[in-house]
């Protein structure tokens, strides 16, 4: 889901840029770009889906629905500008609503004798080594991660650091955006080294929430603010 969402945004943004740059006489070039980018998109998604199924991280129906869900989320963000302008209070209310709705729906299914975690026992039964079934692949782990990202994003875009850096004078500069992108990519690689203990389930969910919340906070607020301060200090030295 995350892969399809990110790549969908990148492909549509690249196509929008080519449309604005190419002239009407370059229809053929635009079609070639369109075909190439979407071919790359689907090649990546198919590769990711096959790899996830191969290592028994997800079932086939889960990866297919994940790709579709990621594309729908990307479209929702594009056509809902209020997401970028919503207050922190609104993000908190949305977080609480989603958590209570998911919990209530799970309890309702339990009353109807429907196990939402039906795929976990099957995976443990057929997997060569049951220890390979990770807790972070369960539905509740995905819910906690998504809630953490939503909370971190709401906190980040309403922080003073984001307002000063991204919505200030440096926000539209290509050099500022490039530095933020490079630094963010390097920082995100460091998050892969953070291993969350799985011996205690409540602690695992709590730490997963904190880790997921820290990622958008770092990328959206902390890194842009740090780059902004460095560029500002450099400009003062030049003057």
mmCIF file of C-alpha atoms in Angstrom:
data_model
loop_
_atom_site.group_PDB
_atom_site.id
_atom_site.type_symbol
_atom_site.label_atom_id
_atom_site.label_comp_id
_atom_site.label_asym_id
_atom_site.label_seq_id
_atom_site.Cartn_x
_atom_site.Cartn_y
_atom_site.Cartn_z
ATOM 1 C CA UNK A 1 0.000 0.000 0.000
ATOM 2 C CA UNK A 2 2.777 2.400 0.910
ATOM 3 C CA UNK A 3 4.750 1.601 -2.226
ATOM 4 C CA UNK A 4 1.783 2.086 -4.560
ATOM 5 C CA UNK A 5 0.786 5.338 -2.838
ATOM 6 C CA UNK A 6 4.263 6.874 -3.037
ATOM 7 C CA UNK A 7 4.966 5.783 -6.604
ATOM 8 C CA UNK A 8 1.493 6.835 -7.758
ATOM 9 C CA UNK A 9 2.135 10.342 -6.437
ATOM 10 C CA UNK A 10 5.564 10.466 -8.085
ATOM 11 C CA UNK A 11 4.295 9.254 -11.470
ATOM 12 C CA UNK A 12 1.301 11.600 -11.586
ATOM 13 C CA UNK A 13 3.482 14.523 -10.472
ATOM 14 C CA UNK A 14 6.050 13.747 -13.166
ATOM 15 C CA UNK A 15 3.333 13.529 -15.822
ATOM 16 C CA UNK A 16 1.849 16.845 -14.692
ATOM 17 C CA UNK A 17 5.284 18.427 -14.969
ATOM 18 C CA UNK A 18 5.828 17.074 -18.487
ATOM 19 C CA UNK A 19 2.427 18.352 -19.591
ATOM 20 C CA UNK A 20 3.264 21.849 -18.373
ATOM 21 C CA UNK A 21 6.692 21.807 -20.040
ATOM 22 C CA UNK A 22 5.902 20.191 -23.381
ATOM 23 C CA UNK A 23 4.274 22.052 -26.216
ATOM 24 C CA UNK A 24 1.154 20.869 -28.033
ATOM 25 C CA UNK A 25 3.316 19.590 -30.877
ATOM 26 C CA UNK A 26 5.023 17.176 -28.484
ATOM 27 C CA UNK A 27 2.031 14.878 -28.046
ATOM 28 C CA UNK A 28 4.075 11.854 -29.123
ATOM 29 C CA UNK A 29 6.770 12.611 -26.550
ATOM 30 C CA UNK A 30 4.138 12.953 -23.842
ATOM 31 C CA UNK A 31 2.612 9.603 -24.795
ATOM 32 C CA UNK A 32 6.023 7.968 -24.628
ATOM 33 C CA UNK A 33 6.626 9.479 -21.193
ATOM 34 C CA UNK A 34 3.160 8.357 -20.067
ATOM 35 C CA UNK A 35 3.737 4.787 -21.271
ATOM 36 C CA UNK A 36 7.229 4.587 -19.779
ATOM 37 C CA UNK A 37 6.316 5.947 -16.341
ATOM 38 C CA UNK A 38 3.203 3.814 -15.917
ATOM 39 C CA UNK A 39 5.090 0.745 -17.130
ATOM 40 C CA UNK A 40 7.746 1.384 -14.488
ATOM 41 C CA UNK A 41 5.012 1.909 -11.877
ATOM 42 C CA UNK A 42 3.321 -1.424 -12.572
ATOM 43 C CA UNK A 43 6.638 -3.245 -12.882
ATOM 44 C CA UNK A 44 7.612 -2.044 -9.405
ATOM 45 C CA UNK A 45 4.205 -2.899 -7.922
ATOM 46 C CA UNK A 46 4.195 -6.397 -9.399
ATOM 47 C CA UNK A 47 7.744 -6.980 -8.133
ATOM 48 C CA UNK A 48 6.825 -5.788 -4.638
ATOM 49 C CA UNK A 49 3.664 -7.917 -4.567
ATOM 50 C CA UNK A 50 5.496 -11.051 -5.702
ATOM 51 C CA UNK A 51 8.279 -10.520 -3.165
ATOM 52 C CA UNK A 52 5.800 -10.010 -0.300
ATOM 53 C CA UNK A 53 3.919 -13.178 -1.212
ATOM 54 C CA UNK A 54 7.152 -15.127 -1.756
ATOM 55 C CA UNK A 55 8.477 -14.391 1.740
ATOM 56 C CA UNK A 56 4.999 -15.108 3.205
ATOM 57 C CA UNK A 57 4.581 -11.587 4.541
ATOM 58 C CA UNK A 58 1.119 -11.242 2.980
ATOM 59 C CA UNK A 59 -1.452 -13.293 1.133
ATOM 60 C CA UNK A 60 -2.166 -12.546 -2.559
ATOM 61 C CA UNK A 61 -5.472 -10.807 -1.885
ATOM 62 C CA UNK A 62 -3.779 -8.533 0.663
ATOM 63 C CA UNK A 63 -1.110 -7.253 -1.717
ATOM 64 C CA UNK A 64 -3.648 -6.681 -4.505
ATOM 65 C CA UNK A 65 -5.965 -4.725 -2.215
ATOM 66 C CA UNK A 66 -2.923 -2.884 -0.858
ATOM 67 C CA UNK A 67 -1.972 -1.607 -4.314
ATOM 68 C CA UNK A 68 -5.536 -0.456 -4.995
ATOM 69 C CA UNK A 69 -5.831 1.102 -1.543
ATOM 70 C CA UNK A 70 -2.569 3.014 -1.949
ATOM 71 C CA UNK A 71 -3.728 4.528 -5.232
ATOM 72 C CA UNK A 72 -7.062 5.536 -3.673
ATOM 73 C CA UNK A 73 -5.279 7.171 -0.728
ATOM 74 C CA UNK A 74 -3.051 9.141 -3.111
ATOM 75 C CA UNK A 75 -6.096 10.349 -5.049
ATOM 76 C CA UNK A 76 -7.875 11.286 -1.818
ATOM 77 C CA UNK A 77 -4.929 13.405 -0.671
ATOM 78 C CA UNK A 78 -4.746 15.147 -4.049
ATOM 79 C CA UNK A 79 -8.439 16.077 -4.150
ATOM 80 C CA UNK A 80 -8.750 16.928 -0.449
ATOM 81 C CA UNK A 81 -6.738 20.113 0.153
ATOM 82 C CA UNK A 82 -8.159 20.340 3.668
ATOM 83 C CA UNK A 83 -5.778 17.560 4.698
ATOM 84 C CA UNK A 84 -2.847 19.964 4.345
ATOM 85 C CA UNK A 85 -4.666 22.772 6.179
ATOM 86 C CA UNK A 86 -6.415 20.846 8.971
ATOM 87 C CA UNK A 87 -5.646 21.748 12.566
ATOM 88 C CA UNK A 88 -3.910 19.454 15.027
ATOM 89 C CA UNK A 89 -7.194 19.113 16.895
ATOM 90 C CA UNK A 90 -8.847 17.772 13.740
ATOM 91 C CA UNK A 91 -6.038 15.241 13.257
ATOM 92 C CA UNK A 92 -6.407 14.081 16.867
ATOM 93 C CA UNK A 93 -10.173 13.683 16.495
ATOM 94 C CA UNK A 94 -9.694 11.748 13.260
ATOM 95 C CA UNK A 95 -7.132 9.497 14.945
ATOM 96 C CA UNK A 96 -9.446 8.750 17.855
ATOM 97 C CA UNK A 97 -12.399 8.128 15.529
ATOM 98 C CA UNK A 98 -10.439 5.699 13.343
ATOM 99 C CA UNK A 99 -9.126 3.819 16.368
ATOM 100 C CA UNK A 100 -12.533 3.519 18.036
ATOM 101 C CA UNK A 101 -14.189 2.564 14.740
ATOM 102 C CA UNK A 102 -11.612 -0.164 14.064
ATOM 103 C CA UNK A 103 -11.847 -1.452 17.637
ATOM 104 C CA UNK A 104 -15.652 -1.428 17.576
ATOM 105 C CA UNK A 105 -15.738 -3.180 14.214
ATOM 106 C CA UNK A 106 -13.327 -5.829 15.500
ATOM 107 C CA UNK A 107 -15.453 -6.455 18.618
ATOM 108 C CA UNK A 108 -18.589 -6.654 16.466
ATOM 109 C CA UNK A 109 -16.962 -9.283 14.270
ATOM 110 C CA UNK A 110 -15.933 -11.208 17.371
ATOM 111 C CA UNK A 111 -19.549 -11.213 18.552
ATOM 112 C CA UNK A 112 -20.533 -12.590 15.147
ATOM 113 C CA UNK A 113 -17.853 -15.267 15.578
ATOM 114 C CA UNK A 114 -15.742 -13.831 12.755
ATOM 115 C CA UNK A 115 -12.020 -13.697 13.461
ATOM 116 C CA UNK A 116 -10.332 -10.719 11.814
ATOM 117 C CA UNK A 117 -6.971 -12.390 12.403
ATOM 118 C CA UNK A 118 -7.951 -15.535 10.518
ATOM 119 C CA UNK A 119 -4.907 -15.305 8.265
ATOM 120 C CA UNK A 120 -2.394 -15.509 11.137
ATOM 121 C CA UNK A 121 -3.133 -19.137 12.208
ATOM 122 C CA UNK A 122 -3.146 -20.228 8.563
ATOM 123 C CA UNK A 123 0.217 -18.556 7.982
ATOM 124 C CA UNK A 124 1.686 -20.232 11.085
ATOM 125 C CA UNK A 125 0.300 -23.589 9.961
ATOM 126 C CA UNK A 126 1.766 -23.550 6.466
ATOM 127 C CA UNK A 127 4.943 -21.567 7.034
ATOM 128 C CA UNK A 128 8.113 -23.672 7.214
ATOM 129 C CA UNK A 129 9.130 -21.835 10.378
ATOM 130 C CA UNK A 130 6.338 -20.227 12.477
ATOM 131 C CA UNK A 131 8.903 -17.835 13.951
ATOM 132 C CA UNK A 132 9.031 -16.125 10.569
ATOM 133 C CA UNK A 133 5.485 -14.831 11.094
ATOM 134 C CA UNK A 134 6.195 -11.314 12.309
ATOM 135 C CA UNK A 135 3.864 -9.364 14.535
ATOM 136 C CA UNK A 136 4.217 -6.274 12.349
ATOM 137 C CA UNK A 137 2.302 -8.021 9.546
ATOM 138 C CA UNK A 138 -0.928 -8.324 11.570
ATOM 139 C CA UNK A 139 -3.899 -6.005 10.859
ATOM 140 C CA UNK A 140 -3.564 -4.256 14.222
ATOM 141 C CA UNK A 141 0.093 -3.483 13.554
ATOM 142 C CA UNK A 142 -0.909 -1.856 10.270
ATOM 143 C CA UNK A 143 -3.610 0.145 12.038
ATOM 144 C CA UNK A 144 -1.167 1.374 14.676
ATOM 145 C CA UNK A 145 1.360 2.403 12.027
ATOM 146 C CA UNK A 146 -1.243 4.326 10.043
ATOM 147 C CA UNK A 147 -2.534 6.090 13.158
ATOM 148 C CA UNK A 148 1.022 7.008 14.089
ATOM 149 C CA UNK A 149 1.746 8.454 10.646
ATOM 150 C CA UNK A 150 -1.495 10.453 10.719
ATOM 151 C CA UNK A 151 -0.721 11.833 14.172
ATOM 152 C CA UNK A 152 2.861 12.696 13.226
ATOM 153 C CA UNK A 153 1.738 14.410 10.023
ATOM 154 C CA UNK A 154 -0.854 16.492 11.864
ATOM 155 C CA UNK A 155 1.668 17.501 14.503
ATOM 156 C CA UNK A 156 4.291 18.331 11.865
ATOM 157 C CA UNK A 157 2.232 20.545 9.533
ATOM 158 C CA UNK A 158 0.891 22.509 12.498
ATOM 159 C CA UNK A 159 4.309 23.028 14.070
ATOM 160 C CA UNK A 160 6.164 26.316 13.982
ATOM 161 C CA UNK A 161 9.138 24.608 12.347
ATOM 162 C CA UNK A 162 7.048 23.648 9.307
ATOM 163 C CA UNK A 163 5.451 27.082 9.017
ATOM 164 C CA UNK A 164 8.814 28.868 9.208
ATOM 165 C CA UNK A 165 10.672 26.591 6.800
ATOM 166 C CA UNK A 166 8.270 25.154 4.199
ATOM 167 C CA UNK A 167 5.829 28.052 4.063
ATOM 168 C CA UNK A 168 8.461 30.728 4.379
ATOM 169 C CA UNK A 169 10.677 32.327 1.766
ATOM 170 C CA UNK A 170 12.803 29.190 1.309
ATOM 171 C CA UNK A 171 9.830 26.928 0.668
ATOM 172 C CA UNK A 172 9.769 27.562 -3.100
ATOM 173 C CA UNK A 173 13.504 27.416 -3.709
ATOM 174 C CA UNK A 174 14.692 24.378 -5.706
ATOM 175 C CA UNK A 175 17.908 24.185 -3.659
ATOM 176 C CA UNK A 176 15.909 24.013 -0.416
ATOM 177 C CA UNK A 177 13.646 21.273 -1.747
ATOM 178 C CA UNK A 178 16.566 19.274 -3.120
ATOM 179 C CA UNK A 179 18.463 19.407 0.169
ATOM 180 C CA UNK A 180 15.339 18.391 2.082
ATOM 181 C CA UNK A 181 14.708 15.469 -0.272
ATOM 182 C CA UNK A 182 18.283 14.161 -0.104
ATOM 183 C CA UNK A 183 18.473 14.530 3.683
ATOM 184 C CA UNK A 184 15.072 12.894 4.131
ATOM 185 C CA UNK A 185 16.038 9.892 2.007
ATOM 186 C CA UNK A 186 19.246 9.431 3.982
ATOM 187 C CA UNK A 187 17.424 9.780 7.304
ATOM 188 C CA UNK A 188 14.696 7.321 6.345
ATOM 189 C CA UNK A 189 17.348 4.680 5.715
ATOM 190 C CA UNK A 190 18.406 5.010 9.358
ATOM 191 C CA UNK A 191 14.900 4.094 10.515
ATOM 192 C CA UNK A 192 15.424 0.597 9.121
ATOM 193 C CA UNK A 193 18.037 0.006 11.814
ATOM 194 C CA UNK A 194 15.509 0.679 14.588
ATOM 195 C CA UNK A 195 14.260 -2.723 15.723
ATOM 196 C CA UNK A 196 11.116 -2.850 17.847
ATOM 197 C CA UNK A 197 10.962 -5.637 20.487
ATOM 198 C CA UNK A 198 8.168 -8.142 19.904
ATOM 199 C CA UNK A 199 8.189 -10.066 23.200
ATOM 200 C CA UNK A 200 5.421 -7.867 24.651
ATOM 201 C CA UNK A 201 2.467 -7.104 22.378
ATOM 202 C CA UNK A 202 1.260 -3.822 24.016
ATOM 203 C CA UNK A 203 4.826 -2.471 24.086
ATOM 204 C CA UNK A 204 5.275 -3.436 20.438
ATOM 205 C CA UNK A 205 2.155 -1.521 19.393
ATOM 206 C CA UNK A 206 3.143 1.514 21.476
ATOM 207 C CA UNK A 207 6.656 1.674 20.043
ATOM 208 C CA UNK A 208 5.323 1.098 16.516
ATOM 209 C CA UNK A 209 3.020 4.080 16.967
ATOM 210 C CA UNK A 210 5.879 6.266 18.220
ATOM 211 C CA UNK A 211 8.204 5.190 15.408
ATOM 212 C CA UNK A 212 5.542 5.802 12.757
ATOM 213 C CA UNK A 213 4.695 9.204 14.231
ATOM 214 C CA UNK A 214 8.340 10.268 14.302
ATOM 215 C CA UNK A 215 8.868 9.617 10.572
ATOM 216 C CA UNK A 216 6.535 12.329 9.152
ATOM 217 C CA UNK A 217 7.518 14.634 11.999
ATOM 218 C CA UNK A 218 11.173 14.281 11.004
ATOM 219 C CA UNK A 219 10.626 14.552 7.243
ATOM 220 C CA UNK A 220 7.994 17.307 7.256
ATOM 221 C CA UNK A 221 9.160 19.489 10.148
ATOM 222 C CA UNK A 222 12.579 18.734 11.637
ATOM 223 C CA UNK A 223 14.611 18.275 8.446
ATOM 224 C CA UNK A 224 13.124 21.281 6.560
ATOM 225 C CA UNK A 225 13.658 23.453 9.629
ATOM 226 C CA UNK A 226 17.269 22.298 9.953
ATOM 227 C CA UNK A 227 17.933 22.962 6.261
ATOM 228 C CA UNK A 228 16.234 26.349 6.579
ATOM 229 C CA UNK A 229 18.443 27.335 9.503
ATOM 230 C CA UNK A 230 21.602 26.236 7.654
ATOM 231 C CA UNK A 231 20.671 28.215 4.548
ATOM 232 C CA UNK A 232 19.793 31.215 6.673
ATOM 233 C CA UNK A 233 23.142 31.081 8.490
ATOM 234 C CA UNK A 234 24.957 30.799 5.164
ATOM 235 C CA UNK A 235 23.119 33.815 3.750
ATOM 236 C CA UNK A 236 24.067 35.860 6.797
ATOM 237 C CA UNK A 237 27.738 34.967 6.329
ATOM 238 C CA UNK A 238 27.607 35.993 2.665
ATOM 239 C CA UNK A 239 26.071 39.342 3.583
#
